[in-house]
Coordinates of C-alpha atoms in Angstrom, one line a residue:
X1113 CA -76.9 50.4 -5.7
X1114 CA -76.4 53.1 -3.0
X1115 CA -73.5 52.6 -0.6
X1116 CA -72.3 49.7 -2.5
X1117 CA -68.5 49.3 -3.0
X1118 CA -67.1 47.5 -6.0
X1119 CA -64.5 44.8 -5.5
X1120 CA -62.0 46.8 -7.8
X1121 CA -62.2 49.7 -5.3
X1122 CA -61.4 47.6 -2.3
X1123 CA -58.0 48.1 -0.8
X1124 CA -55.8 46.8 1.9
X1125 CA -56.3 50.1 3.6
X1126 CA -59.9 49.3 4.2
X1127 CA -58.9 46.0 5.8
X1128 CA -56.5 47.8 8.0
X1129 CA -59.3 50.3 8.9
X1130 CA -61.8 47.7 10.0
X1131 CA -59.1 45.8 11.9
X1132 CA -60.0 42.3 13.2
X1133 CA -63.7 42.7 12.4
X1134 CA -63.0 42.9 8.9
X1135 CA -62.5 39.2 8.6
X1136 CA -64.6 38.1 11.5
X1137 CA -68.3 38.1 12.2
X1138 CA -70.1 41.4 11.4
X1139 CA -71.7 43.2 14.3
X1140 CA -75.4 43.5 14.3
X1141 CA -75.2 47.1 15.4
X1142 CA -73.6 48.1 12.0
X1143 CA -75.9 49.6 9.4
X1144 CA -76.8 47.6 6.2
X1145 CA -74.2 49.5 4.1
X1146 CA -71.5 48.9 6.5
X1147 CA -72.4 45.2 6.7
X1148 CA -72.3 44.9 3.0
X1149 CA -68.9 46.7 2.8
X1150 CA -67.4 44.3 5.3
X1151 CA -68.8 41.2 3.5
X1152 CA -67.0 42.5 0.3
X1153 CA -63.7 43.1 2.1
X1154 CA -64.0 39.7 3.6
X1155 CA -64.4 38.0 0.3
X1156 CA -61.6 39.9 -1.3
X1157 CA -59.2 39.0 1.6
X1158 CA -60.0 35.3 1.1
X1159 CA -59.1 35.7 -2.6
X1160 CA -55.9 37.3 -1.8
X1161 CA -54.9 34.7 0.8
X1162 CA -55.9 31.9 -1.7
X1163 CA -53.5 33.6 -4.4
X1164 CA -50.7 33.9 -1.9
X1165 CA -51.1 30.3 -0.8
X1166 CA -51.1 29.2 -4.4
X1167 CA -47.9 31.2 -5.0
X1168 CA -46.2 29.6 -2.0
X1169 CA -47.2 26.2 -2.9
X1170 CA -45.8 26.5 -6.4
X1171 CA -42.7 28.5 -5.5
X1172 CA -39.7 26.8 -6.9
X1173 CA -37.0 25.6 -4.6
X1174 CA -33.6 27.3 -3.8
X1175 CA -31.1 26.7 -6.5
X1176 CA -28.3 26.1 -3.9
X1177 CA -28.2 22.3 -3.1
X1178 CA -26.2 21.6 0.1
X1179 CA -25.7 17.7 0.0
X1180 CA -23.0 15.3 1.0
X1181 CA -20.7 16.3 -2.0
X1182 CA -20.9 20.0 -0.8
X1183 CA -19.8 18.9 2.6
X1184 CA -17.0 16.9 1.2
X1185 CA -15.6 19.9 -0.5
X1186 CA -16.2 22.1 2.3
X1187 CA -15.9 19.8 5.4
X1188 CA -15.3 22.6 7.9
X1189 CA -18.7 24.4 7.0
X1190 CA -21.3 24.6 9.7
X1191 CA -24.2 24.5 7.2
X1192 CA -26.3 21.3 7.8
X1193 CA -27.6 19.1 5.1
X1194 CA -30.6 18.4 7.3
X1195 CA -31.8 19.4 10.8
X1196 CA -33.7 17.2 13.0
X1197 CA -35.6 20.1 14.3
X1198 CA -37.2 23.1 12.7
X1199 CA -39.7 25.2 14.7
X1200 CA -40.1 22.3 17.0
X1201 CA -41.1 19.6 14.5
X1202 CA -39.0 17.0 12.5
X1203 CA -38.4 17.6 8.8
X1204 CA -37.8 15.4 6.0
X1205 CA -34.3 14.3 4.8
X1206 CA -32.8 15.5 1.8
X1207 CA -33.9 13.4 -1.1
X1208 CA -36.7 11.6 0.8
X1209 CA -39.8 10.7 -0.9
X1210 CA -42.0 11.8 2.0
X1211 CA -42.1 14.6 4.5
X1212 CA -44.1 12.7 6.9
X1213 CA -42.4 12.2 10.4
X1214 CA -41.1 8.8 10.9
X1215 CA -43.4 8.1 13.8
X1216 CA -46.2 8.0 11.4
X1217 CA -44.6 5.0 9.7
X1218 CA -43.1 3.1 12.7
X1219 CA -44.3 3.5 16.2
X1220 CA -42.2 0.7 17.6
X1221 CA -38.7 1.0 19.1
X1222 CA -35.7 0.0 16.9
X1223 CA -35.0 -2.8 19.3
X1224 CA -38.3 -4.5 18.3
X1225 CA -36.0 -6.2 15.8
X1226 CA -34.4 -8.1 18.8
X1227 CA -37.6 -10.3 18.7
X1228 CA -35.8 -12.1 16.0
X1229 CA -32.8 -13.1 18.1
X1230 CA -30.7 -14.6 15.3
X1231 CA -30.2 -11.5 13.2
X1232 CA -30.0 -7.7 13.9
X1233 CA -31.6 -5.1 11.9
X1234 CA -28.3 -4.3 10.2
X1235 CA -28.0 -8.0 9.0
X1236 CA -25.1 -9.1 11.0
X1237 CA -25.4 -12.1 13.3
X1238 CA -25.9 -11.6 16.9
X1239 CA -25.3 -13.9 19.7
X1240 CA -27.8 -16.7 20.3
X1241 CA -29.4 -17.1 23.5
X1242 CA -27.5 -19.1 26.0
X1243 CA -27.5 -20.0 29.6
X1244 CA -25.6 -16.9 30.5
X1245 CA -28.1 -14.7 28.8
X1246 CA -31.0 -16.4 30.5
X1247 CA -29.5 -16.0 33.9
X1248 CA -28.6 -12.4 33.2
X1249 CA -32.3 -11.8 32.0
X1250 CA -33.6 -13.4 35.1
X1251 CA -31.5 -11.0 37.2
X1252 CA -32.5 -8.0 35.3
X1253 CA -36.3 -8.9 35.4
X1254 CA -36.1 -8.9 39.4
X1255 CA -34.1 -5.9 40.3
X1256 CA -35.3 -2.4 40.4
X1257 CA -35.6 -0.4 37.2
X1258 CA -33.2 2.3 38.4
X1259 CA -30.6 -0.8 38.7
X1260 CA -31.6 -1.9 35.2
X1261 CA -30.9 1.6 33.8
X1262 CA -27.6 1.7 35.6
X1263 CA -26.6 -1.7 34.0
X1264 CA -27.9 -0.1 30.7
X1265 CA -25.6 2.9 31.2
X1266 CA -22.5 0.8 32.0
X1267 CA -23.0 -1.6 29.1
X1268 CA -23.6 1.4 26.6
X1269 CA -20.5 3.2 28.0
X1270 CA -18.4 0.0 27.3
X1271 CA -19.8 -0.2 23.9
X1272 CA -21.3 -3.6 24.6
X1273 CA -23.8 -3.7 21.7
X1274 CA -25.4 -7.2 22.4
X1275 CA -25.8 -6.5 26.1
X1276 CA -27.4 -3.1 25.4
X1277 CA -30.0 -4.8 23.2
X1278 CA -30.7 -7.6 25.7
X1279 CA -31.2 -5.0 28.5
X1280 CA -33.5 -2.7 26.2
X1281 CA -35.5 -5.7 25.3
X1282 CA -36.1 -6.6 28.9
X1283 CA -37.0 -3.0 29.8
X1284 CA -39.5 -2.7 26.9
X1285 CA -41.0 -6.2 26.6
X1286 CA -40.6 -7.6 30.2
X1287 CA -40.6 -4.6 32.4
X1288 CA -43.2 -2.7 30.3
X1289 CA -41.1 0.4 30.0
X1290 CA -42.0 3.0 27.4
X1291 CA -39.4 4.2 25.0
X1292 CA -37.5 7.2 26.4
X1293 CA -34.5 9.3 25.8
X1294 CA -32.5 7.4 28.1
X1295 CA -33.0 4.2 26.2
X1296 CA -32.3 6.0 22.8
X1297 CA -29.1 7.3 24.2
X1298 CA -28.0 4.1 25.4
X1299 CA -28.8 2.6 21.9
X1300 CA -26.8 5.3 20.4
X1301 CA -23.8 4.9 22.6
X1302 CA -23.7 1.2 21.9
X1303 CA -22.9 2.0 18.3
X1304 CA -19.4 2.6 19.6
X1305 CA -18.8 -1.0 19.2
X1306 CA -16.1 -1.5 16.5
X1307 CA -17.8 -4.8 15.3
X1308 CA -21.4 -3.8 15.4
X1309 CA -21.9 -0.2 15.5
X1310 CA -22.2 2.1 12.2
X1311 CA -22.8 5.6 11.5
X1312 CA -26.0 4.6 9.4
X1313 CA -27.2 3.0 12.5
X1314 CA -26.7 6.2 14.4
X1315 CA -28.5 8.4 12.0
X1316 CA -31.5 6.0 11.9
X1317 CA -31.7 6.0 15.8
X1318 CA -31.5 9.8 15.6
X1319 CA -34.4 10.0 13.1
X1320 CA -36.4 7.5 15.0
X1321 CA -36.1 9.2 18.1
X1322 CA -37.3 12.5 16.7
X1323 CA -40.1 10.6 15.1
X1324 CA -41.2 9.2 18.5
X1325 CA -41.5 12.8 19.8
X1326 CA -38.2 12.7 22.0
X1327 CA -35.9 15.7 21.6
X1328 CA -32.3 14.8 21.9
X1329 CA -30.6 16.5 24.7
X1330 CA -26.8 17.4 25.2
X1331 CA -26.1 13.7 26.4
X1332 CA -27.6 12.3 23.3
X1333 CA -25.5 14.7 20.9
X1334 CA -22.3 13.8 22.9
X1335 CA -23.0 10.1 22.6
X1336 CA -23.5 10.5 18.8
X1337 CA -20.3 12.5 18.7
X1338 CA -18.5 9.6 20.5
X1339 CA -20.0 7.1 18.0
X1340 CA -18.7 9.2 15.1
X1341 CA -15.2 9.2 16.6
X1342 CA -15.3 5.3 16.1
X1343 CA -17.3 5.3 12.8
X1344 CA -16.6 8.6 11.1
X1345 CA -19.1 10.4 9.0
X1346 CA -18.2 14.1 8.5
X1347 CA -21.6 15.2 7.1
X1348 CA -23.4 13.9 10.3
X1349 CA -20.8 15.2 12.5
X1350 CA -21.3 18.7 11.0
X1351 CA -25.1 18.3 11.4
X1352 CA -24.9 17.5 15.1
X1353 CA -22.4 20.3 15.8
X1354 CA -24.9 22.6 14.0
X1355 CA -27.6 21.4 16.2
X1356 CA -25.6 21.9 19.4
X1357 CA -24.8 25.5 18.4
X1358 CA -28.4 26.3 17.3
X1359 CA -29.6 25.0 20.8
X1360 CA -27.0 26.8 22.6
X1361 CA -25.5 23.4 24.0
X1362 CA -21.9 23.7 25.3
X1363 CA -19.5 21.2 23.8
X1364 CA -17.8 19.4 26.7
X1365 CA -14.2 18.4 27.0
X1366 CA -14.8 14.9 26.0
X1367 CA -17.0 16.1 23.1
X1368 CA -14.1 18.2 21.8
X1369 CA -11.9 15.2 21.9
X1370 CA -14.5 13.0 20.1
X1371 CA -14.9 15.7 17.4
X1372 CA -11.1 15.9 16.8
X1373 CA -10.7 12.1 16.8
X1374 CA -13.5 11.8 14.4
X1375 CA -11.8 14.3 11.9
X1376 CA -8.6 12.3 12.3
X1377 CA -10.2 9.0 11.6
X1378 CA -11.9 10.6 8.6
X1379 CA -8.5 11.8 7.3
X1380 CA -9.5 15.5 7.6
X1381 CA -6.1 16.3 9.3
X1382 CA -6.3 20.0 8.8
X1383 CA -9.8 20.2 10.1
X1384 CA -8.7 18.4 13.1
X1385 CA -5.7 20.5 13.5
X1386 CA -7.8 23.6 13.3
X1387 CA -10.1 22.0 16.1
X1388 CA -7.1 21.4 18.3
X1389 CA -5.9 25.1 17.9
X1390 CA -9.5 26.2 19.0
X1391 CA -9.2 24.0 22.1
X1392 CA -5.9 25.7 23.0
X1393 CA -7.4 29.2 22.4
X1394 CA -10.6 28.4 24.3
X1395 CA -8.6 26.9 27.2
X1396 CA -10.2 23.5 26.8
X1397 CA -8.0 20.9 28.6
X1398 CA -6.3 18.6 26.1
X1399 CA -5.6 15.0 27.1
X1400 CA -2.2 13.7 26.5
X1401 CA -3.3 10.8 24.4
X1402 CA -4.9 13.2 21.9
X1403 CA -1.5 15.0 21.5
X1404 CA 0.0 11.5 21.0
X1405 CA -2.5 10.7 18.3
X1406 CA -1.7 13.8 16.4
X1407 CA 2.1 13.1 16.7
X1408 CA 1.6 9.5 15.4
X1409 CA -0.7 10.7 12.5
X1410 CA 1.8 13.3 11.4
X1411 CA 4.7 10.8 11.6
X1412 CA 2.7 8.4 9.5
X1413 CA 2.0 11.1 6.9
X1414 CA 5.6 12.6 7.0
X1415 CA 4.7 16.0 8.2
X1416 CA 7.4 16.3 10.8
X1417 CA 7.3 20.2 11.0
X1418 CA 3.9 19.7 12.6
X1419 CA 5.2 16.9 14.8
X1420 CA 8.0 19.4 15.9
X1421 CA 5.5 22.2 16.5
X1422 CA 3.2 20.0 18.7
X1423 CA 6.1 18.7 20.8
X1424 CA 7.6 22.0 21.3
X1425 CA 4.2 23.1 22.7
X1426 CA 4.0 20.2 25.0
X1427 CA 7.5 20.6 26.2
X1428 CA 6.9 24.3 26.8
X1429 CA 3.6 23.5 28.6
X1430 CA 5.7 21.3 31.2
X1431 CA 3.7 18.2 30.1
X1432 CA 5.4 15.4 32.1
X1433 CA 3.8 12.3 30.8
X1434 CA 5.5 12.1 27.6
X1435 CA 6.0 8.3 26.9
X1436 CA 9.3 7.0 26.1
X1437 CA 7.6 4.9 23.3
X1438 CA 6.5 8.3 21.6
X1439 CA 9.9 9.8 21.7
X1440 CA 11.4 6.5 20.2
X1441 CA 8.7 6.3 17.5
X1442 CA 9.6 10.1 16.5
X1443 CA 13.1 9.4 16.3
X1444 CA 12.7 6.3 14.3
X1445 CA 10.4 8.0 11.6
X1446 CA 12.1 11.2 11.5
X1447 CA 15.7 9.6 11.0
X1448 CA 14.3 7.2 8.5
X1449 CA 12.7 10.1 6.4
X1450 CA 16.0 12.1 7.0
X1451 CA 14.3 14.9 8.7
X1452 CA 17.3 16.7 10.3
X1453 CA 15.5 19.2 12.5
X1454 CA 13.1 16.6 14.2
X1455 CA 16.1 14.2 14.3
X1456 CA 18.4 16.4 16.0
X1457 CA 15.8 17.8 18.4
X1458 CA 14.9 14.4 19.7
X1459 CA 18.4 13.3 19.8
X1460 CA 19.5 16.2 22.1
X1461 CA 16.4 16.0 24.2
X1462 CA 16.4 12.3 25.0
X1463 CA 19.5 10.6 23.7
X1464 CA 22.3 12.9 24.9
X1465 CA 20.6 13.1 28.2
X1466 CA 20.5 9.3 28.7
X1467 CA 16.8 9.0 28.8
X1468 CA 16.6 7.0 25.5
X1469 CA 18.9 4.3 24.1
X1470 CA 18.0 3.8 20.4
X1471 CA 18.5 0.7 18.5
X1472 CA 21.8 0.2 16.3
X1473 CA 19.2 0.6 13.2
X1474 CA 18.1 3.9 14.4
X1475 CA 21.5 5.0 15.2
X1476 CA 22.6 4.3 11.4
X1477 CA 19.6 6.2 10.3
X1478 CA 20.5 9.1 12.4
X1479 CA 24.2 8.8 11.2
X1480 CA 23.0 9.0 7.6
X1481 CA 20.9 11.9 8.3
X1482 CA 23.9 13.7 9.9
X1483 CA 26.0 12.9 6.9
X1484 CA 23.4 14.2 4.5
X1485 CA 23.2 17.6 6.4
X1486 CA 26.8 17.8 7.2
X1487 CA 26.4 17.7 11.1
X1488 CA 29.7 16.1 12.0
X1489 CA 28.9 16.6 15.7
X1490 CA 25.9 14.6 15.7
X1491 CA 27.5 11.9 13.5
X1492 CA 30.4 11.8 16.1
X1493 CA 28.0 11.3 18.9
X1494 CA 26.2 8.5 17.1
X1495 CA 29.6 7.0 16.5
X1496 CA 30.4 7.2 20.3
X1497 CA 27.1 5.2 21.1
X1498 CA 27.7 2.5 18.4
X1499 CA 31.3 2.3 19.5
X1500 CA 30.3 1.5 23.2
X1501 CA 28.3 -1.5 22.1
X1502 CA 29.5 -5.1 21.6
X1503 CA 29.0 -5.3 17.8
X1504 CA 31.9 -3.8 15.8
X1505 CA 31.5 -1.0 13.5
X1506 CA 31.3 -1.6 9.8
X1507 CA 32.6 0.2 6.9
X1508 CA 29.1 1.9 6.1
X1509 CA 29.3 3.5 9.6
X1510 CA 32.5 5.2 8.8
X1511 CA 31.4 6.1 5.3
X1512 CA 28.4 8.0 6.7
X1513 CA 30.8 9.8 9.2
X1514 CA 33.2 10.7 6.3
X1515 CA 30.4 12.1 4.3
X1516 CA 29.2 14.3 7.2
X1517 CA 32.5 15.9 7.7
X1518 CA 32.7 16.5 3.8
X1519 CA 29.4 18.1 3.8
X1520 CA 30.5 20.4 6.5
X1521 CA 33.7 21.2 4.5
X1522 CA 35.9 19.6 7.1
X1523 CA 38.5 18.0 5.2
X1524 CA 41.1 17.3 7.8
X1525 CA 38.8 15.1 10.0
X1526 CA 37.3 13.6 7.0
X1527 CA 40.7 12.1 5.9
X1528 CA 41.3 11.1 9.6
X1529 CA 38.4 8.8 9.2
X1530 CA 40.3 6.8 6.8
X1531 CA 43.1 6.4 9.1
X1532 CA 40.7 5.6 12.0
X1533 CA 39.3 2.7 9.8
X1534 CA 42.8 1.4 9.3
X1535 CA 43.6 1.3 13.0
X1536 CA 40.1 -0.3 13.5
X1537 CA 40.8 -3.2 11.2
X1538 CA 38.1 -2.0 8.8
X1539 CA 40.1 -1.7 5.5
X1540 CA 38.7 1.2 3.5
X1541 CA 38.0 0.5 -0.3
X1542 CA 37.7 2.5 -3.4
X1543 CA 33.9 2.7 -2.8
X1544 CA 34.7 4.2 0.7
X1545 CA 36.6 7.2 -0.9
X1546 CA 34.0 8.0 -3.6
X1547 CA 32.7 10.9 -1.5
X1548 CA 36.2 12.0 -1.0
X1549 CA 37.1 11.9 -4.7
X1550 CA 33.8 13.9 -5.4
X1551 CA 34.8 16.5 -3.0
X1552 CA 38.5 16.9 -4.1
X1553 CA 37.6 17.3 -7.8
X1554 CA 35.5 20.4 -7.1
X1555 CA 38.6 22.7 -6.9
X1556 CA 42.1 22.4 -8.2
X1557 CA 43.5 23.5 -4.9
X1558 CA 41.9 20.7 -2.9
X1559 CA 44.1 17.8 -4.0
X1560 CA 47.3 19.4 -3.0
X1561 CA 45.8 20.4 0.4
X1562 CA 44.7 16.7 0.9
X1563 CA 48.1 15.5 0.2
X1564 CA 49.6 17.9 2.7
X1565 CA 47.1 16.5 5.3
X1566 CA 48.2 13.0 4.5
X1567 CA 51.8 14.0 5.0
X1568 CA 51.0 15.5 8.4
X1569 CA 49.2 12.2 9.4
X1570 CA 52.2 10.1 8.4
X1571 CA 54.5 12.3 10.4
X1572 CA 52.1 11.7 13.3
X1573 CA 52.8 7.9 12.8
X1574 CA 49.2 7.4 11.7
X1575 CA 48.6 4.8 9.0
X1576 CA 47.6 6.2 5.6
X1577 CA 45.6 3.9 3.2
X1578 CA 46.5 3.7 -0.3
X1579 CA 43.0 4.4 -1.4
X1580 CA 43.5 8.1 0.1
X1581 CA 46.3 8.5 -2.2
X1582 CA 44.3 7.1 -5.1
X1583 CA 41.4 9.7 -4.6
X1584 CA 43.9 12.4 -4.8
X1585 CA 45.3 11.1 -8.1
X1586 CA 42.0 10.5 -9.6
X1587 CA 40.8 14.0 -8.7
X1588 CA 43.9 15.6 -10.4
X1589 CA 43.3 13.3 -13.5
X1590 CA 39.7 14.6 -13.5
X1591 CA 41.0 18.1 -13.3
X1592 CA 43.4 17.4 -16.4
X1593 CA 46.5 17.9 -14.2
X1594 CA 48.5 14.9 -15.1
X1595 CA 51.7 16.4 -13.8
X1596 CA 50.3 16.7 -10.1
X1597 CA 49.0 13.2 -10.5
X1598 CA 52.5 11.9 -11.3
X1599 CA 54.0 14.0 -8.4
X1600 CA 51.5 12.5 -6.0
X1601 CA 52.4 8.9 -7.3
X1602 CA 56.1 9.8 -6.6
X1603 CA 55.6 10.5 -3.0
X1604 CA 53.2 7.6 -2.4
X1605 CA 56.0 5.3 -1.3
X1606 CA 56.9 7.6 1.5
X1607 CA 53.3 8.0 2.9
X1608 CA 51.8 4.7 2.4
X1609 CA 53.4 1.5 3.5
X1610 CA 51.5 -0.6 1.3
X1611 CA 52.6 1.0 -1.8
X1612 CA 50.6 1.5 -5.1
X1613 CA 47.7 -0.8 -6.2
X1614 CA 46.2 -1.7 -9.5
X1615 CA 43.7 1.2 -9.1
X1616 CA 46.6 3.6 -8.8
X1617 CA 47.9 2.6 -12.2
X1618 CA 44.6 2.4 -13.7
X1619 CA 44.0 6.1 -12.7
X1620 CA 47.3 7.1 -14.2
X1621 CA 46.7 5.2 -17.5
X1622 CA 43.3 7.1 -17.8
X1623 CA 45.4 10.5 -17.4
X1624 CA 47.7 9.3 -20.2
X1625 CA 44.9 8.3 -22.4
X1626 CA 43.4 11.8 -22.0
X1627 CA 46.7 13.6 -22.5
X1628 CA 47.9 11.3 -25.4
X1629 CA 50.9 10.4 -23.4
X1630 CA 51.8 6.9 -24.6
X1631 CA 55.4 7.2 -23.6
X1632 CA 54.4 7.8 -20.0
X1633 CA 51.9 5.0 -20.1
X1634 CA 54.5 2.5 -21.3
X1635 CA 56.9 3.5 -18.5
X1636 CA 54.0 3.2 -15.9
X1637 CA 53.3 -0.4 -17.3
X1638 CA 57.0 -1.3 -16.9
X1639 CA 56.8 0.1 -13.3
X1640 CA 53.8 -2.0 -12.8
X1641 CA 55.6 -5.2 -13.7
X1642 CA 58.7 -4.2 -11.7
X1643 CA 56.6 -3.8 -8.6
X1644 CA 54.6 -7.0 -9.3
X1645 CA 51.2 -5.3 -9.3
X1646 CA 48.7 -7.6 -11.1
X1647 CA 46.8 -5.9 -13.9
X1648 CA 43.0 -6.4 -14.4
X1649 CA 40.7 -6.0 -17.4
X1650 CA 40.6 -2.2 -16.7
X1651 CA 44.3 -1.9 -17.1
X1652 CA 44.4 -3.6 -20.5
X1653 CA 41.3 -1.6 -21.6
X1654 CA 43.0 1.7 -20.9
X1655 CA 46.3 0.5 -22.5
X1656 CA 44.5 -0.4 -25.6
X1657 CA 42.9 3.2 -25.6
X1658 CA 46.4 4.8 -25.0
X1659 CA 47.8 3.0 -28.1
X1660 CA 45.2 3.4 -30.5
X1661 CA 45.1 7.1 -29.6
X1662 CA 48.7 7.6 -30.6
X1663 CA 49.9 8.9 -34.2
X1664 CA 53.0 6.6 -34.4
X1665 CA 53.4 3.8 -36.9
X1666 CA 53.4 0.9 -34.4
X1667 CA 50.7 2.4 -32.3
X1668 CA 47.8 0.3 -33.9
X1669 CA 50.1 -2.9 -33.6
X1670 CA 50.7 -2.2 -29.9
X1671 CA 47.1 -1.7 -29.4
X1672 CA 46.1 -5.0 -31.1
X1673 CA 48.7 -6.8 -29.0
X1674 CA 47.3 -5.6 -25.8
X1675 CA 43.9 -6.7 -27.1
X1676 CA 45.0 -10.1 -27.9
X1677 CA 46.8 -10.5 -24.5
X1678 CA 43.4 -9.2 -23.0
X1679 CA 41.4 -11.9 -24.8
X1680 CA 44.0 -14.5 -23.8
X1681 CA 43.1 -13.8 -20.1
X1682 CA 39.5 -14.2 -20.7
X1683 CA 38.7 -10.5 -20.5
X1684 CA 36.8 -8.3 -23.2
X1685 CA 37.0 -4.5 -23.7
X1686 CA 34.3 -2.2 -22.7
X1687 CA 31.7 -1.1 -25.4
X1688 CA 33.3 2.4 -25.6
X1689 CA 36.6 0.8 -26.2
X1690 CA 35.4 -1.5 -29.0
X1691 CA 33.6 1.5 -30.8
X1692 CA 37.0 3.5 -30.6
X1693 CA 38.9 0.5 -31.8
X1694 CA 36.4 0.1 -34.8
X1695 CA 36.6 3.8 -35.8
X1696 CA 40.4 4.1 -35.5
X1697 CA 41.3 0.8 -37.5
X1698 CA 38.7 1.7 -40.1
X1699 CA 40.1 5.3 -40.5
X1700 CA 43.6 3.8 -40.9
X1701 CA 42.3 1.2 -43.5
X1702 CA 43.6 -1.7 -41.3
X1703 CA 42.0 -4.9 -42.3
X1704 CA 41.8 -6.1 -38.7
X1705 CA 38.7 -4.1 -38.2
X1706 CA 36.8 -6.8 -39.9
X1707 CA 38.3 -9.4 -37.6
X1708 CA 37.1 -7.3 -34.7
X1709 CA 33.7 -6.9 -36.2
X1710 CA 33.5 -10.9 -36.6
X1711 CA 34.5 -11.2 -33.1
X1712 CA 31.9 -8.7 -31.9
X1713 CA 29.2 -10.5 -33.9
X1714 CA 30.2 -14.0 -32.5
X1715 CA 29.9 -12.7 -29.1
X1716 CA 26.4 -11.4 -29.8
X1717 CA 27.0 -7.9 -28.9
X1718 CA 24.5 -5.2 -29.9
X1719 CA 26.8 -3.0 -32.3
X1720 CA 24.6 -2.8 -35.3
X1721 CA 25.3 1.0 -35.6
X1722 CA 29.0 0.6 -35.5
X1723 CA 29.1 -2.2 -38.1
X1724 CA 26.9 -0.2 -40.5
X1725 CA 29.4 2.8 -40.0
X1726 CA 32.4 0.7 -40.7
X1727 CA 30.9 -0.7 -43.8
X1728 CA 29.9 2.7 -45.2
X1729 CA 33.2 4.4 -44.4
X1730 CA 35.3 1.4 -45.6
X1731 CA 33.4 1.5 -49.1
X1732 CA 34.0 5.2 -49.2
X1733 CA 37.7 4.7 -48.4
X1734 CA 38.1 2.1 -51.2
X1735 CA 36.4 4.6 -53.8
X1736 CA 38.7 7.3 -52.8
X1737 CA 41.8 5.0 -53.1
X1738 CA 40.5 3.8 -56.6
X1739 CA 40.2 7.4 -57.7
X1740 CA 43.8 8.2 -56.6
X1741 CA 45.3 5.1 -58.4
X1742 CA 43.4 6.3 -61.6
X1743 CA 45.0 9.7 -61.4
X1744 CA 48.5 8.3 -61.0
X1745 CA 48.0 5.9 -64.1
X1746 CA 46.9 8.7 -66.2

């Protein structure tokens, strides 16, 4: 056919050549060949459009799924799971079975559920109608609509969920008011009720609002953020923030606070702190209560470094309305957690200046914190405050002060604490000087230095308790310096008025056992009897060890004699001493080892291992003795 153009030769260039007429009606002025050409192009373009539409319809979805789990792992992301608006129309939620707008399925307002007054749409019980509700309904039915809307605003601002429902019911059913953005915003804001509001209810209201054709404005979004500050939902919060950004809405000061509080309530502390830093950088005014909320939260989680950072910022910003309760709480929690920097800072800021008077329990925690970090100045200040109170200081107060001095390597004032206890009628015990003993045994020079300091205190007419001398003797014994321990014992009578105690001789007996000095131990035992110092179970225990450790002929007999005397007083050796006795008597072939084993078994002690060891070694000893006698006979 002349002038005919085949479908294969048709190209997009010919479509562009003919412009809009190629797909529209053909002009009657064109020739027959031209009209035929345009018809072919039109048919081809329809085919191409169908193919493209077919490909679009069957195009596979994106492989990246942005769901609630994704937002859980990336809470600070601004990508939304869903958007209520896309090109000016509502879209389906993720995972929904239909893409139709909600308005297609439900044209009534959410408050239509109020027709059943007994139960709300969420299933919880609402207040039944009473005389007060009837009177309120009569008033709302007669006043102007603007006054009703004002009452609705006040009720929603207070989070009065039930009153908002009643007002909306009157507006819609009695006053004939059509659903509008103001009603939806009030219903959303009513979800700030702690008992009736929910984040799920907020989400449903937003969907319904869009389905009804009402586009949420800035006030609606800020109301939603306020609801999420009470009922946190980080996914929904991020969606709302994304909508605010996409529509160029500015987040108000209250909106910033609601976002931060929602993050804190959602336990997204780092995200909340990041938002707070953004507020500082953008110059958004931060209310004092928000800073207080951060401080209380970080005190609860134990992050006192952040507490200190926030408080430094507030003080540097000349914030004047810092409550005494907040300072008190920081000092209490920080000292309880032994956080030295925060405790010291609050103490200097509030306690030393006289603005804060902490309880004695908090003072004890501060004292323990000072002792742990060796701040004797802080410990002394705490002691000053405790000393000014009516209740007397106890031994544990002095022990904390003693430990603080030792941690700061101040030996002289630490020893002075012991004399202070004596003058305050708080007698120090062996437990009081454990920290001093641990400090002195760290170096061979320290026991001698401590003895010189005690002599100086005695010259100054200060009372020196015997437990201080005992700590020096114990430290010398630990350092295997029995000679220095005996020299310290010799000067004890000139320094301490009370003289030696049982603990003094027990420490020396331990040194004699380690050095194998039975002669010295027997002399000290006679000294003990001469001074009428009563022995205890530990005294006999160590005398037994001294005797069985010797190599003399009568050492085992002396050890057994002390053992029998110990049993007569109702005491029993320590487990380690019993094992040492069993080994020693078995090695020497002494038959009394079996008496010892019988006594141990009778008392029900768990020494199966040593019994087996004694049996095996005693049998081996008999075989050795038998072989020796055989050689002698031959």
